[in-house]
Amino acid sequence: MLLEAFGVEADRRPAIAAETVASLADPRFTHYLVRLHGEPVAVARRATFDGLSYLSSIGTIERARGHGYGRLVTAAAVVDALAAGSEWVHLGVFADKHPAYGLYGGLGFTPSGAAGPDMVLIG
């Protein structure tokens, strides 16, 4: 699902799969999956430690975009991050991903500086 959501090229798939398997075995990570009629449509991952949560691998498959699943999976990760005591919630987004900026901004994230891939929510 993650590979489809990001359109990962074939040569990068083994590394992404290995990273995901490793994070599933690490108790600092929580993975989120949204299903629609049993089909996975959106994912996210949260790593929390030292008062900080980092959200990553947030994606929605193309045919399910625009229906709020990315917002839902991100909001669930944020709620859990704050409940875990995080003072900061951080995620990265490429500057040219305008829909993502709107989604994350609607959840309270703001860019952390000059144009770049990072946004921060201070909880």
PDB file of C-alpha atoms in Angstrom:
ATOM      1  CA  MET A   1       0.000   0.000   0.000  1.00  0.00           C
ATOM      2  CA  LEU A   2       2.766   2.419   0.924  1.00  0.00           C
ATOM      3  CA  LEU A   3       4.638   1.615  -2.283  1.00  0.00           C
ATOM      4  CA  GLU A   4       1.516   2.301  -4.351  1.00  0.00           C
ATOM      5  CA  ALA A   5       0.677   5.542  -2.509  1.00  0.00           C
ATOM      6  CA  PHE A   6       4.111   6.986  -3.294  1.00  0.00           C
ATOM      7  CA  GLY A   7       4.628   5.425  -6.717  1.00  0.00           C
ATOM      8  CA  VAL A   8       7.941   3.919  -5.583  1.00  0.00           C
ATOM      9  CA  GLU A   9      10.136   2.700  -8.444  1.00  0.00           C
ATOM     10  CA  ALA A  10      10.886  -1.020  -8.596  1.00  0.00           C
ATOM     11  CA  ASP A  11      14.571  -0.626  -7.706  1.00  0.00           C
ATOM     12  CA  ARG A  12      13.719   1.209  -4.450  1.00  0.00           C
ATOM     13  CA  ARG A  13      10.958  -1.162  -3.295  1.00  0.00           C
ATOM     14  CA  PRO A  14      13.184  -3.671  -1.429  1.00  0.00           C
ATOM     15  CA  ALA A  15      14.767  -0.919   0.694  1.00  0.00           C
ATOM     16  CA  ILE A  16      11.390   0.653   1.543  1.00  0.00           C
ATOM     17  CA  ALA A  17       9.984  -2.767   2.433  1.00  0.00           C
ATOM     18  CA  ALA A  18      13.003  -3.547   4.653  1.00  0.00           C
ATOM     19  CA  GLU A  19      12.696  -0.187   6.437  1.00  0.00           C
ATOM     20  CA  THR A  20       9.002  -0.798   7.066  1.00  0.00           C
ATOM     21  CA  VAL A  21       9.604  -4.299   8.436  1.00  0.00           C
ATOM     22  CA  ALA A  22      12.334  -2.941  10.738  1.00  0.00           C
ATOM     23  CA  SER A  23      10.071  -0.197  12.058  1.00  0.00           C
ATOM     24  CA  LEU A  24       7.286  -2.714  12.737  1.00  0.00           C
ATOM     25  CA  ALA A  25       9.668  -4.496  15.121  1.00  0.00           C
ATOM     26  CA  ASP A  26      10.659  -1.278  16.932  1.00  0.00           C
ATOM     27  CA  PRO A  27       8.378  -0.327  19.859  1.00  0.00           C
ATOM     28  CA  ARG A  28       9.045   3.406  19.291  1.00  0.00           C
ATOM     29  CA  PHE A  29       7.050   3.215  16.042  1.00  0.00           C
ATOM     30  CA  THR A  30       3.297   3.044  15.584  1.00  0.00           C
ATOM     31  CA  HIS A  31       1.802   2.316  12.186  1.00  0.00           C
ATOM     32  CA  TYR A  32      -1.631   3.464  11.029  1.00  0.00           C
ATOM     33  CA  LEU A  33      -3.769   1.991   8.264  1.00  0.00           C
ATOM     34  CA  VAL A  34      -7.117   3.219   6.959  1.00  0.00           C
ATOM     35  CA  ARG A  35      -9.266   0.695   5.109  1.00  0.00           C
ATOM     36  CA  LEU A  36     -12.289   1.344   2.917  1.00  0.00           C
ATOM     37  CA  HIS A  37     -14.503  -1.719   2.512  1.00  0.00           C
ATOM     38  CA  GLY A  38     -11.535  -3.834   3.609  1.00  0.00           C
ATOM     39  CA  GLU A  39      -9.126  -2.289   1.099  1.00  0.00           C
ATOM     40  CA  PRO A  40      -6.127  -0.355   2.481  1.00  0.00           C
ATOM     41  CA  VAL A  41      -6.323   3.253   1.252  1.00  0.00           C
ATOM     42  CA  ALA A  42      -4.099   5.362   3.555  1.00  0.00           C
ATOM     43  CA  VAL A  43      -1.108   4.877   5.847  1.00  0.00           C
ATOM     44  CA  ALA A  44       1.086   6.769   8.285  1.00  0.00           C
ATOM     45  CA  ARG A  45       3.891   6.004  10.702  1.00  0.00           C
ATOM     46  CA  ARG A  46       4.773   7.713  13.990  1.00  0.00           C
ATOM     47  CA  ALA A  47       8.019   7.510  15.932  1.00  0.00           C
ATOM     48  CA  THR A  48       7.895   8.970  19.450  1.00  0.00           C
ATOM     49  CA  PHE A  49      10.827   9.502  21.799  1.00  0.00           C
ATOM     50  CA  ASP A  50      12.303  12.238  24.006  1.00  0.00           C
ATOM     51  CA  GLY A  51       9.185  14.444  23.894  1.00  0.00           C
ATOM     52  CA  LEU A  52       9.065  14.484  20.089  1.00  0.00           C
ATOM     53  CA  SER A  53       6.979  12.604  17.553  1.00  0.00           C
ATOM     54  CA  TYR A  54       7.972  12.336  13.924  1.00  0.00           C
ATOM     55  CA  LEU A  55       5.281  11.431  11.410  1.00  0.00           C
ATOM     56  CA  SER A  56       6.360   9.819   8.167  1.00  0.00           C
ATOM     57  CA  SER A  57       5.202   7.597   5.334  1.00  0.00           C
ATOM     58  CA  ILE A  58       1.862   9.407   5.195  1.00  0.00           C
ATOM     59  CA  GLY A  59       0.174   8.485   1.951  1.00  0.00           C
ATOM     60  CA  THR A  60      -3.108   7.696   0.242  1.00  0.00           C
ATOM     61  CA  ILE A  61      -3.491   5.562  -2.857  1.00  0.00           C
ATOM     62  CA  GLU A  62      -4.336   7.633  -5.915  1.00  0.00           C
ATOM     63  CA  ARG A  63      -7.910   6.402  -6.436  1.00  0.00           C
ATOM     64  CA  ALA A  64      -8.819   7.284  -2.808  1.00  0.00           C
ATOM     65  CA  ARG A  65      -7.334  10.792  -2.698  1.00  0.00           C
ATOM     66  CA  GLY A  66      -9.546  13.770  -1.959  1.00  0.00           C
ATOM     67  CA  HIS A  67     -11.875  11.936   0.445  1.00  0.00           C
ATOM     68  CA  GLY A  68     -10.196  12.797   3.768  1.00  0.00           C
ATOM     69  CA  TYR A  69      -8.345   9.528   4.401  1.00  0.00           C
ATOM     70  CA  GLY A  70      -4.954  11.266   4.555  1.00  0.00           C
ATOM     71  CA  ARG A  71      -6.393  13.764   7.028  1.00  0.00           C
ATOM     72  CA  LEU A  72      -7.890  10.931   9.103  1.00  0.00           C
ATOM     73  CA  VAL A  73      -4.684   8.899   9.313  1.00  0.00           C
ATOM     74  CA  THR A  74      -2.595  12.004  10.078  1.00  0.00           C
ATOM     75  CA  ALA A  75      -5.022  13.248  12.736  1.00  0.00           C
ATOM     76  CA  ALA A  76      -4.992   9.828  14.448  1.00  0.00           C
ATOM     77  CA  ALA A  77      -1.185   9.903  14.585  1.00  0.00           C
ATOM     78  CA  VAL A  78      -1.211  13.470  15.964  1.00  0.00           C
ATOM     79  CA  VAL A  79      -3.745  12.603  18.682  1.00  0.00           C
ATOM     80  CA  ASP A  80      -1.642   9.605  19.715  1.00  0.00           C
ATOM     81  CA  ALA A  81       1.553  11.685  19.647  1.00  0.00           C
ATOM     82  CA  LEU A  82       0.084  14.289  21.985  1.00  0.00           C
ATOM     83  CA  ALA A  83      -1.356  11.567  24.236  1.00  0.00           C
ATOM     84  CA  ALA A  84       2.140  10.050  24.413  1.00  0.00           C
ATOM     85  CA  GLY A  85       3.424  13.342  25.821  1.00  0.00           C
ATOM     86  CA  SER A  86       5.049  14.813  22.734  1.00  0.00           C
ATOM     87  CA  GLU A  87       5.786  18.516  22.980  1.00  0.00           C
ATOM     88  CA  TRP A  88       6.583  18.627  19.257  1.00  0.00           C
ATOM     89  CA  VAL A  89       5.102  16.791  16.303  1.00  0.00           C
ATOM     90  CA  HIS A  90       7.204  16.990  13.161  1.00  0.00           C
ATOM     91  CA  LEU A  91       6.699  15.804   9.604  1.00  0.00           C
ATOM     92  CA  GLY A  92       8.326  16.411   6.267  1.00  0.00           C
ATOM     93  CA  VAL A  93       6.613  17.382   3.025  1.00  0.00           C
ATOM     94  CA  PHE A  94       8.074  18.428  -0.297  1.00  0.00           C
ATOM     95  CA  ALA A  95       7.477  22.114  -1.046  1.00  0.00           C
ATOM     96  CA  ASP A  96       5.753  21.324  -4.359  1.00  0.00           C
ATOM     97  CA  LYS A  97       3.091  19.125  -2.699  1.00  0.00           C
ATOM     98  CA  HIS A  98       0.492  21.881  -2.369  1.00  0.00           C
ATOM     99  CA  PRO A  99      -2.454  19.618  -1.380  1.00  0.00           C
ATOM    100  CA  ALA A 100      -0.355  18.212   1.467  1.00  0.00           C
ATOM    101  CA  TYR A 101       0.421  21.688   2.771  1.00  0.00           C
ATOM    102  CA  GLY A 102      -3.308  22.421   2.932  1.00  0.00           C
ATOM    103  CA  LEU A 103      -4.057  19.135   4.670  1.00  0.00           C
ATOM    104  CA  TYR A 104      -1.322  19.545   7.286  1.00  0.00           C
ATOM    105  CA  GLY A 105      -2.031  23.242   7.781  1.00  0.00           C
ATOM    106  CA  GLY A 106      -5.659  22.362   8.489  1.00  0.00           C
ATOM    107  CA  LEU A 107      -4.443  20.113  11.286  1.00  0.00           C
ATOM    108  CA  GLY A 108      -2.388  22.904  12.871  1.00  0.00           C
ATOM    109  CA  PHE A 109       1.032  22.297  11.317  1.00  0.00           C
ATOM    110  CA  THR A 110       3.080  25.281  10.200  1.00  0.00           C
ATOM    111  CA  PRO A 111       6.278  25.405   8.148  1.00  0.00           C
ATOM    112  CA  SER A 112       9.315  25.462  10.403  1.00  0.00           C
ATOM    113  CA  GLY A 113      11.235  28.059   8.417  1.00  0.00           C
ATOM    114  CA  ALA A 114      12.055  28.999   4.858  1.00  0.00           C
ATOM    115  CA  ALA A 115      10.640  26.889   2.047  1.00  0.00           C
ATOM    116  CA  GLY A 116      11.716  23.343   2.632  1.00  0.00           C
ATOM    117  CA  PRO A 117      10.277  19.949   3.336  1.00  0.00           C
ATOM    118  CA  ASP A 118       9.580  20.258   7.069  1.00  0.00           C
ATOM    119  CA  MET A 119       6.503  21.321   9.049  1.00  0.00           C
ATOM    120  CA  VAL A 120       6.046  21.314  12.845  1.00  0.00           C
ATOM    121  CA  LEU A 121       3.053  21.150  15.167  1.00  0.00           C
ATOM    122  CA  ILE A 122       3.778  22.431  18.668  1.00  0.00           C
ATOM    123  CA  GLY A 123       1.397  20.639  21.019  1.00  0.00           C
TER     124      GLY A 123
END
